[in-house]
Amino acid sequence: MGKQRVLSGIQPTGDLHLGNYLGAIRNWVEIQRDYDSFLFMADLHAMTVPHDPAALAESTYKVAATYLACGIDLDCATIFVQSHVPAHTDLSWLLTCITPLNWLYDMVQYREKAIKQGENVGAGLLCYPVLQAADILLYEPDKVPVGEDQKQHLELTRDIAARLNYQFGKENQPILKLPDPMIRKEGARVMSLTDGTRKMSKSDPSELSRINLLDSPEEIQHKIKRCKTDPIRGLTFDDPERPECNNLLTLYTILSNQTKEAVAEECREMGWGQFKPLLTETAIAALKPIQDKYHAIMADKGYLESVLRQGREQAEAIANVTLAKVKSALGYSTPL
Ligand code: ADP
Ligand code: TRP
């Protein structure tokens, strides 16, 4: 039997941060030997919020270089750009037509982002989870490794696939395969440095709220120095009254590759004045090899282009077969 397939993607909007790394990319690297991986830059999703045309293509390349710098291996993985594979938008339209509107209004991310956009909410923001469903279903993956915040979108993806199968499939012959989410506990929800109850996000207006993967040692030091803490001495995990403390200890645990028990013991009696320099040093050391590799890859555009060209070919070979299957089930004629 062949390997199972995984698929995931990140929007190329803004710089990638520790949440993207620990919640998503690091997990892709860890499992890549056991799966056939399809990883893409979700550039069509970038337009669901106001975007900068002058920066989009470059940001897309940067995310691809970041995947490689974090350790994605092309012997196990295909890296491609969403907009290079037209089947994504084709399938998205077909799925849009069978998706009840109220399913989309229920999406938490839509509601949160719609509030931020005020009266100017584009239909794309509402329909974006359908595009995401198309991104996933085209590749018939077994698992979709993402952070906790994407769970609802994956449930919607399964619901849409099940509805299409029910309405247009034959019994015992589903058209689309229902994928399972793959959400690791540790790192699944990295919180903001300025508010331990909100997730670290590219769209947070405050740069101090996140550590970007490409931050310089000085920036990392500055952000950790300024991050929110509490006046209590002795650091502990899982205290609901101390969300910042839990978040910073968790970051330290993952970045220093230690167990939670070891860190709980090490930091039990520490004060922030002792812990912050430790976390700073650990974060700088963990990011340094990624940054070095990233800059080397970005300096060789030709290489990156060849990776994406090959990625597109491999992605299309699979996506087009699924699209044809769905179109045929929906009664579309084949092009002559
Ligand atoms: P952002 O929310 O910063 O715009 P994306 O929505 O592009 O990031 O997320 C890309 C991937 O990174 C998804 O798999 C998402 O679950 C994961 N991710 C984003 N933010 C976090 C976070 N704070 N903690 C854990 N995972 C995250
Ligand atoms: N919506 C995801 C996010 O904001 C990005 C994404 C788009 C994605 N298509 C996907 C993730 C398909 C997993 C699978 O993070």
Short mmCIF file of C-alpha atoms and ligand atoms in Angstrom, two decimals:
data_model
loop_
_atom_site.label_atom_id
_atom_site.label_comp_id
_atom_site.label_asym_id
_atom_site.label_seq_id
_atom_site.Cartn_x
_atom_site.Cartn_y
_atom_site.Cartn_z
CA MET A 1 0.00 0.00 0.00
CA GLY A 2 1.27 3.52 -0.77
CA LYS A 3 1.78 6.23 1.78
CA GLN A 4 -1.17 8.22 3.06
CA ARG A 5 -1.41 11.79 1.78
CA VAL A 6 -1.42 15.04 3.75
CA LEU A 7 -2.20 18.51 2.46
CA SER A 8 -1.93 21.94 4.03
CA GLY A 9 -1.30 25.58 3.21
CA ILE A 10 -0.62 29.03 4.61
CA GLN A 11 -1.70 32.40 3.28
CA PRO A 12 1.18 34.51 2.01
CA THR A 13 0.05 37.63 3.83
CA GLY A 14 2.60 39.20 6.14
CA ASP A 15 5.59 37.56 7.77
CA LEU A 16 5.27 34.05 9.15
CA HIS A 17 5.52 33.85 12.93
CA LEU A 18 6.11 31.30 15.65
CA GLY A 19 2.42 30.34 15.63
CA ASN A 20 2.60 29.38 11.97
CA TYR A 21 5.80 27.46 12.59
CA LEU A 22 4.83 25.62 15.76
CA GLY A 23 1.16 25.13 14.86
CA ALA A 24 1.72 24.09 11.27
CA ILE A 25 5.09 23.92 9.47
CA ARG A 26 7.03 22.14 12.21
CA ASN A 27 4.42 19.39 12.25
CA TRP A 28 4.62 19.01 8.49
CA VAL A 29 8.37 18.50 8.81
CA GLU A 30 7.96 15.96 11.59
CA ILE A 31 5.55 13.76 9.68
CA GLN A 32 6.90 14.19 6.16
CA ARG A 33 8.75 10.85 6.03
CA ASP A 34 5.54 8.98 6.77
CA TYR A 35 3.26 10.72 4.29
CA ASP A 36 3.11 11.98 0.76
CA SER A 37 2.86 15.74 1.43
CA PHE A 38 1.25 18.49 -0.61
CA LEU A 39 2.01 21.96 0.74
CA PHE A 40 0.95 25.16 -0.90
CA MET A 41 0.88 28.92 -0.60
CA ALA A 42 -2.79 29.97 -0.37
CA ASP A 43 -2.35 33.14 -2.43
CA LEU A 44 -5.98 33.24 -3.62
CA HIS A 45 -7.00 33.47 0.02
CA ALA A 46 -4.80 36.53 0.43
CA MET A 47 -7.38 38.60 -1.47
CA THR A 48 -10.11 38.01 1.09
CA VAL A 49 -8.68 40.89 3.10
CA PRO A 50 -7.30 44.11 1.62
CA HIS A 51 -4.04 43.08 -0.09
CA ASP A 52 -1.07 44.74 -1.74
CA PRO A 53 -0.62 43.63 -5.39
CA ALA A 54 2.97 44.86 -5.37
CA ALA A 55 3.89 42.50 -2.53
CA LEU A 56 1.82 39.38 -3.28
CA ALA A 57 4.16 37.49 -5.64
CA GLU A 58 7.20 38.19 -3.49
CA SER A 59 5.37 37.13 -0.32
CA THR A 60 4.38 33.90 -2.02
CA TYR A 61 8.03 33.14 -2.83
CA LYS A 62 9.02 34.02 0.71
CA VAL A 63 6.58 31.51 2.17
CA ALA A 64 7.87 28.82 -0.20
CA ALA A 65 11.44 29.60 0.88
CA THR A 66 10.33 29.44 4.52
CA TYR A 67 8.82 25.97 4.05
CA LEU A 68 12.14 24.77 2.64
CA ALA A 69 14.18 26.60 5.28
CA CYS A 70 12.13 24.96 8.05
CA GLY A 71 13.11 21.57 6.69
CA ILE A 72 10.49 20.51 4.15
CA ASP A 73 12.20 17.94 1.95
CA LEU A 74 11.26 17.79 -1.73
CA ASP A 75 11.85 14.04 -1.75
CA CYS A 76 8.70 13.70 0.37
CA ALA A 77 6.80 16.87 -0.42
CA THR A 78 5.34 18.87 -3.29
CA ILE A 79 5.34 22.65 -2.83
CA PHE A 80 3.12 24.71 -5.12
CA VAL A 81 1.27 27.99 -5.54
CA GLN A 82 -2.52 27.75 -5.26
CA SER A 83 -3.22 30.24 -8.07
CA HIS A 84 -1.00 28.26 -10.46
CA VAL A 85 -3.51 25.40 -10.37
CA PRO A 86 -6.82 26.66 -11.80
CA ALA A 87 -8.69 23.55 -10.59
CA HIS A 88 -8.91 25.20 -7.14
CA THR A 89 -11.18 28.00 -8.34
CA ASP A 90 -13.08 25.66 -10.67
CA LEU A 91 -13.99 23.26 -7.90
CA SER A 92 -14.61 26.12 -5.50
CA TRP A 93 -17.44 27.41 -7.71
CA LEU A 94 -19.09 24.00 -7.96
CA LEU A 95 -18.92 23.60 -4.18
CA THR A 96 -20.19 27.15 -3.59
CA CYS A 97 -23.38 26.23 -5.41
CA ILE A 98 -24.16 23.35 -3.07
CA THR A 99 -23.15 25.06 0.20
CA PRO A 100 -25.98 26.54 2.31
CA LEU A 101 -25.32 30.18 3.16
CA ASN A 102 -26.00 29.69 6.85
CA TRP A 103 -23.11 27.22 7.09
CA LEU A 104 -20.81 30.04 6.03
CA TYR A 105 -22.29 32.67 8.31
CA ASP A 106 -21.52 30.33 11.20
CA MET A 107 -17.76 30.40 10.62
CA VAL A 108 -15.97 32.05 13.54
CA GLN A 109 -13.09 33.32 11.43
CA TYR A 110 -15.53 35.00 9.04
CA ARG A 111 -17.30 36.72 11.90
CA GLU A 112 -14.07 37.88 13.50
CA LYS A 113 -12.59 39.22 10.29
CA ALA A 114 -15.90 40.72 9.11
CA ILE A 115 -16.09 42.81 12.25
CA LYS A 116 -12.62 44.17 11.51
CA GLN A 117 -13.61 45.07 7.94
CA GLY A 118 -16.76 46.96 8.97
CA GLU A 119 -19.17 47.71 6.15
CA ASN A 120 -16.77 46.77 3.40
CA VAL A 121 -16.94 43.00 3.78
CA GLY A 122 -16.32 41.30 0.45
CA ALA A 123 -18.20 38.14 -0.55
CA GLY A 124 -14.78 36.48 -0.76
CA LEU A 125 -14.41 36.58 2.99
CA LEU A 126 -17.65 34.67 3.38
CA CYS A 127 -16.88 32.17 0.60
CA TYR A 128 -13.27 31.60 1.57
CA PRO A 129 -13.95 28.39 3.53
CA VAL A 130 -15.47 26.92 0.36
CA LEU A 131 -12.26 27.70 -1.52
CA GLN A 132 -10.41 26.06 1.34
CA ALA A 133 -12.65 23.00 1.00
CA ALA A 134 -11.79 22.87 -2.71
CA ASP A 135 -8.06 23.22 -1.89
CA ILE A 136 -8.32 20.17 0.29
CA LEU A 137 -10.78 17.92 -1.52
CA LEU A 138 -8.97 18.18 -4.87
CA TYR A 139 -6.03 16.22 -3.47
CA GLU A 140 -8.05 13.57 -1.62
CA PRO A 141 -5.76 13.77 1.42
CA ASP A 142 -6.09 11.42 4.37
CA LYS A 143 -5.08 14.12 6.86
CA VAL A 144 -4.90 17.89 7.01
CA PRO A 145 -2.31 19.13 9.53
CA VAL A 146 -3.27 22.59 10.81
CA GLY A 147 -3.48 24.65 13.99
CA GLU A 148 -6.54 24.53 16.22
CA ASP A 149 -8.07 27.67 14.64
CA GLN A 150 -8.72 25.79 11.39
CA LYS A 151 -10.73 22.97 12.92
CA GLN A 152 -14.07 24.51 12.06
CA HIS A 153 -13.05 24.95 8.42
CA LEU A 154 -12.12 21.29 8.24
CA GLU A 155 -15.46 20.26 9.65
CA LEU A 156 -17.12 22.41 7.01
CA THR A 157 -14.97 20.74 4.35
CA ARG A 158 -16.22 17.34 5.46
CA ASP A 159 -19.82 18.57 5.51
CA ILE A 160 -19.55 19.97 1.99
CA ALA A 161 -17.98 16.76 0.67
CA ALA A 162 -20.63 14.64 2.38
CA ARG A 163 -23.39 16.81 0.90
CA LEU A 164 -21.98 16.51 -2.61
CA ASN A 165 -21.64 12.74 -2.19
CA TYR A 166 -25.19 12.48 -0.86
CA GLN A 167 -26.77 14.65 -3.53
CA PHE A 168 -24.85 13.47 -6.57
CA GLY A 169 -22.98 10.26 -5.72
CA LYS A 170 -24.14 6.70 -6.03
CA GLU A 171 -24.60 4.65 -2.91
CA ASN A 172 -21.29 3.19 -1.70
CA GLN A 173 -19.46 5.17 -4.37
CA PRO A 174 -18.61 8.54 -2.87
CA ILE A 175 -17.32 11.17 -5.27
CA LEU A 176 -15.14 13.00 -2.76
CA LYS A 177 -13.07 11.58 0.06
CA LEU A 178 -13.63 13.00 3.56
CA PRO A 179 -10.30 14.05 5.14
CA ASP A 180 -9.46 14.07 8.84
CA PRO A 181 -7.95 17.04 10.63
CA MET A 182 -4.56 16.48 12.25
CA ILE A 183 -4.12 18.88 15.14
CA ARG A 184 -1.27 18.41 17.55
CA LYS A 185 -1.86 19.48 21.12
CA GLU A 186 1.50 21.08 21.69
CA GLY A 187 1.91 24.35 19.79
CA ALA A 188 -1.58 24.11 18.29
CA ARG A 189 -2.42 27.49 19.72
CA VAL A 190 0.47 29.86 20.26
CA MET A 191 -0.81 32.98 21.98
CA SER A 192 0.01 36.65 21.48
CA LEU A 193 2.96 38.06 23.45
CA THR A 194 0.88 41.05 24.45
CA ASP A 195 -2.30 39.16 25.43
CA GLY A 196 -2.17 35.53 26.46
CA THR A 197 -5.86 35.04 25.71
CA ARG A 198 -5.59 35.84 21.99
CA LYS A 199 -3.80 33.83 19.35
CA MET A 200 -0.59 35.07 17.80
CA SER A 201 -1.59 36.26 14.35
CA LYS A 202 -0.18 37.95 11.26
CA SER A 203 -3.13 40.29 11.27
CA ASP A 204 -2.56 41.67 14.78
CA PRO A 205 -1.67 45.35 14.28
CA SER A 206 0.99 45.21 16.98
CA GLU A 207 4.39 43.86 15.89
CA LEU A 208 5.15 43.31 19.57
CA SER A 209 2.46 40.63 19.73
CA ARG A 210 4.42 38.09 17.68
CA ILE A 211 7.88 36.74 17.00
CA ASN A 212 8.41 36.42 13.28
CA LEU A 213 10.58 33.64 11.98
CA LEU A 214 12.89 36.18 10.34
CA ASP A 215 13.20 38.55 13.31
CA SER A 216 16.75 39.59 14.17
CA PRO A 217 18.20 38.65 17.58
CA GLU A 218 17.69 42.28 18.66
CA GLU A 219 14.03 42.23 17.66
CA ILE A 220 13.46 38.95 19.46
CA GLN A 221 15.13 40.30 22.56
CA HIS A 222 13.10 43.50 22.43
CA LYS A 223 9.78 41.68 21.99
CA ILE A 224 10.40 39.23 24.82
CA LYS A 225 11.55 42.02 27.08
CA ARG A 226 8.32 43.90 26.42
CA CYS A 227 5.96 40.92 26.46
CA LYS A 228 3.13 40.78 28.96
CA THR A 229 3.75 38.84 32.17
CA ASP A 230 2.32 38.89 35.70
CA PRO A 231 3.66 39.86 39.10
CA ILE A 232 3.73 36.31 40.47
CA ARG A 233 7.02 34.61 41.28
CA GLY A 234 7.49 30.98 40.30
CA LEU A 235 6.36 29.91 36.81
CA THR A 236 3.69 27.27 36.26
CA PHE A 237 1.83 25.70 33.35
CA ASP A 238 -1.94 25.48 32.98
CA ASP A 239 -3.02 28.10 35.51
CA PRO A 240 -6.15 29.69 33.96
CA GLU A 241 -5.33 32.89 35.83
CA ARG A 242 -1.92 33.06 34.12
CA PRO A 243 -2.40 32.64 30.34
CA GLU A 244 0.80 34.53 29.51
CA CYS A 245 2.84 32.35 31.81
CA ASN A 246 1.47 29.18 30.26
CA ASN A 247 2.13 30.48 26.75
CA LEU A 248 5.73 31.54 27.40
CA LEU A 249 6.57 28.30 29.18
CA THR A 250 5.05 26.33 26.32
CA LEU A 251 7.12 28.28 23.81
CA TYR A 252 10.23 27.60 25.83
CA THR A 253 9.38 23.89 26.09
CA ILE A 254 8.98 23.44 22.36
CA LEU A 255 11.86 25.64 21.27
CA SER A 256 14.29 24.02 23.70
CA ASN A 257 13.08 20.52 22.80
CA GLN A 258 12.41 19.58 26.39
CA THR A 259 9.51 17.84 28.06
CA LYS A 260 6.84 19.79 29.88
CA GLU A 261 7.82 18.05 33.13
CA ALA A 262 11.48 19.08 32.77
CA VAL A 263 10.53 22.71 32.13
CA ALA A 264 8.01 22.76 34.99
CA GLU A 265 10.79 21.62 37.28
CA GLU A 266 13.42 24.01 35.86
CA CYS A 267 11.18 27.09 36.08
CA ARG A 268 9.24 26.29 39.24
CA GLU A 269 11.01 28.92 41.27
CA MET A 270 12.11 31.33 38.59
CA GLY A 271 11.11 34.96 38.30
CA TRP A 272 10.54 36.70 34.98
CA GLY A 273 13.92 38.46 35.20
CA GLN A 274 15.60 35.10 34.99
CA PHE A 275 13.20 33.42 32.56
CA LYS A 276 13.03 36.10 29.87
CA PRO A 277 16.74 36.00 28.94
CA LEU A 278 16.54 32.21 28.86
CA LEU A 279 13.59 32.27 26.48
CA THR A 280 15.29 34.94 24.36
CA GLU A 281 18.45 32.91 23.99
CA THR A 282 16.51 29.75 23.19
CA ALA A 283 14.34 31.46 20.56
CA ILE A 284 17.34 33.08 18.87
CA ALA A 285 19.22 29.78 18.77
CA ALA A 286 16.18 27.86 17.43
CA LEU A 287 15.52 30.36 14.64
CA LYS A 288 19.12 30.93 13.51
CA PRO A 289 19.48 27.81 11.29
CA ILE A 290 16.08 28.51 9.70
CA GLN A 291 17.06 32.10 8.94
CA ASP A 292 20.43 31.13 7.45
CA LYS A 293 18.83 28.60 5.15
CA TYR A 294 16.05 31.00 4.20
CA HIS A 295 18.48 33.68 3.03
CA ALA A 296 20.47 31.16 0.99
CA ILE A 297 17.31 29.96 -0.76
CA MET A 298 15.99 33.47 -1.45
CA ALA A 299 19.32 34.36 -3.05
CA ASP A 300 18.71 31.67 -5.70
CA LYS A 301 15.46 32.63 -7.43
CA GLY A 302 16.08 30.18 -10.27
CA TYR A 303 16.06 27.28 -7.84
CA LEU A 304 12.87 28.45 -6.18
CA GLU A 305 11.19 28.87 -9.56
CA SER A 306 12.11 25.35 -10.57
CA VAL A 307 10.69 24.00 -7.28
CA LEU A 308 7.38 25.76 -7.91
CA ARG A 309 7.22 24.74 -11.56
CA GLN A 310 7.68 21.11 -10.69
CA GLY A 311 5.24 21.51 -7.79
CA ARG A 312 2.57 22.85 -10.11
CA GLU A 313 2.96 19.91 -12.49
CA GLN A 314 2.69 17.38 -9.68
CA ALA A 315 -0.26 19.15 -8.10
CA GLU A 316 -2.14 19.52 -11.38
CA ALA A 317 -1.75 15.86 -12.20
CA ILE A 318 -3.84 15.02 -9.14
CA ALA A 319 -6.16 18.03 -8.93
CA ASN A 320 -7.34 17.76 -12.53
CA VAL A 321 -8.39 14.12 -12.10
CA THR A 322 -10.56 14.96 -9.08
CA LEU A 323 -12.06 17.98 -10.81
CA ALA A 324 -12.97 15.88 -13.86
CA LYS A 325 -14.59 13.29 -11.61
CA VAL A 326 -16.72 15.92 -9.84
CA LYS A 327 -17.74 17.64 -13.09
CA SER A 328 -18.76 14.37 -14.61
CA ALA A 329 -20.87 13.50 -11.53
CA LEU A 330 -22.55 16.91 -11.77
CA GLY A 331 -23.41 16.31 -15.42
CA TYR A 332 -20.93 18.58 -17.21
CA SER A 333 -19.82 17.56 -20.67
CA THR A 334 -16.13 16.97 -21.29
CA PRO A 335 -14.32 19.56 -23.42
CA LEU A 336 -13.88 18.39 -27.00
P1 ADP B 1 -2.59 33.92 10.68
O1 ADP B 1 -3.73 33.56 11.57
O2 ADP B 1 -1.42 34.43 11.45
O3 ADP B 1 -2.99 34.82 9.55
P2 ADP B 1 -2.82 31.71 8.92
O4 ADP B 1 -4.28 31.87 9.10
O5 ADP B 1 -2.27 31.95 7.56
O6 ADP B 1 -2.09 32.60 10.02
O7 ADP B 1 -2.42 30.25 9.40
C1 ADP B 1 -1.57 29.34 8.73
C2 ADP B 1 -1.38 28.10 9.57
O8 ADP B 1 -0.76 28.44 10.81
C3 ADP B 1 -2.68 27.37 9.93
O9 ADP B 1 -2.44 25.96 9.95
C4 ADP B 1 -2.98 27.86 11.30
O10 ADP B 1 -3.73 26.93 12.04
C5 ADP B 1 -1.57 28.00 11.89
N1 ADP B 1 -1.55 29.07 12.91
C6 ADP B 1 -1.76 30.40 12.73
N2 ADP B 1 -1.66 31.08 13.89
C7 ADP B 1 -1.40 30.15 14.85
C8 ADP B 1 -1.18 30.21 16.26
N3 ADP B 1 -1.20 31.35 16.90
N4 ADP B 1 -0.93 29.05 16.91
C9 ADP B 1 -0.89 27.87 16.26
N5 ADP B 1 -1.08 27.75 14.93
C10 ADP B 1 -1.33 28.85 14.22
N1 TRP B 2 -7.39 29.01 5.70
C1 TRP B 2 -6.09 28.61 6.16
C2 TRP B 2 -5.57 29.62 7.16
O1 TRP B 2 -6.05 30.72 7.23
C3 TRP B 2 -5.11 28.48 5.03
C4 TRP B 2 -5.57 27.44 4.08
C5 TRP B 2 -6.17 27.65 2.87
C6 TRP B 2 -5.52 26.04 4.27
N2 TRP B 2 -6.45 26.47 2.26
C7 TRP B 2 -6.09 25.47 3.11
C8 TRP B 2 -5.06 25.22 5.29
C9 TRP B 2 -6.19 24.09 2.95
C10 TRP B 2 -5.19 23.83 5.13
C11 TRP B 2 -5.74 23.27 3.98
O2 TRP B 2 -4.68 29.29 7.88
#
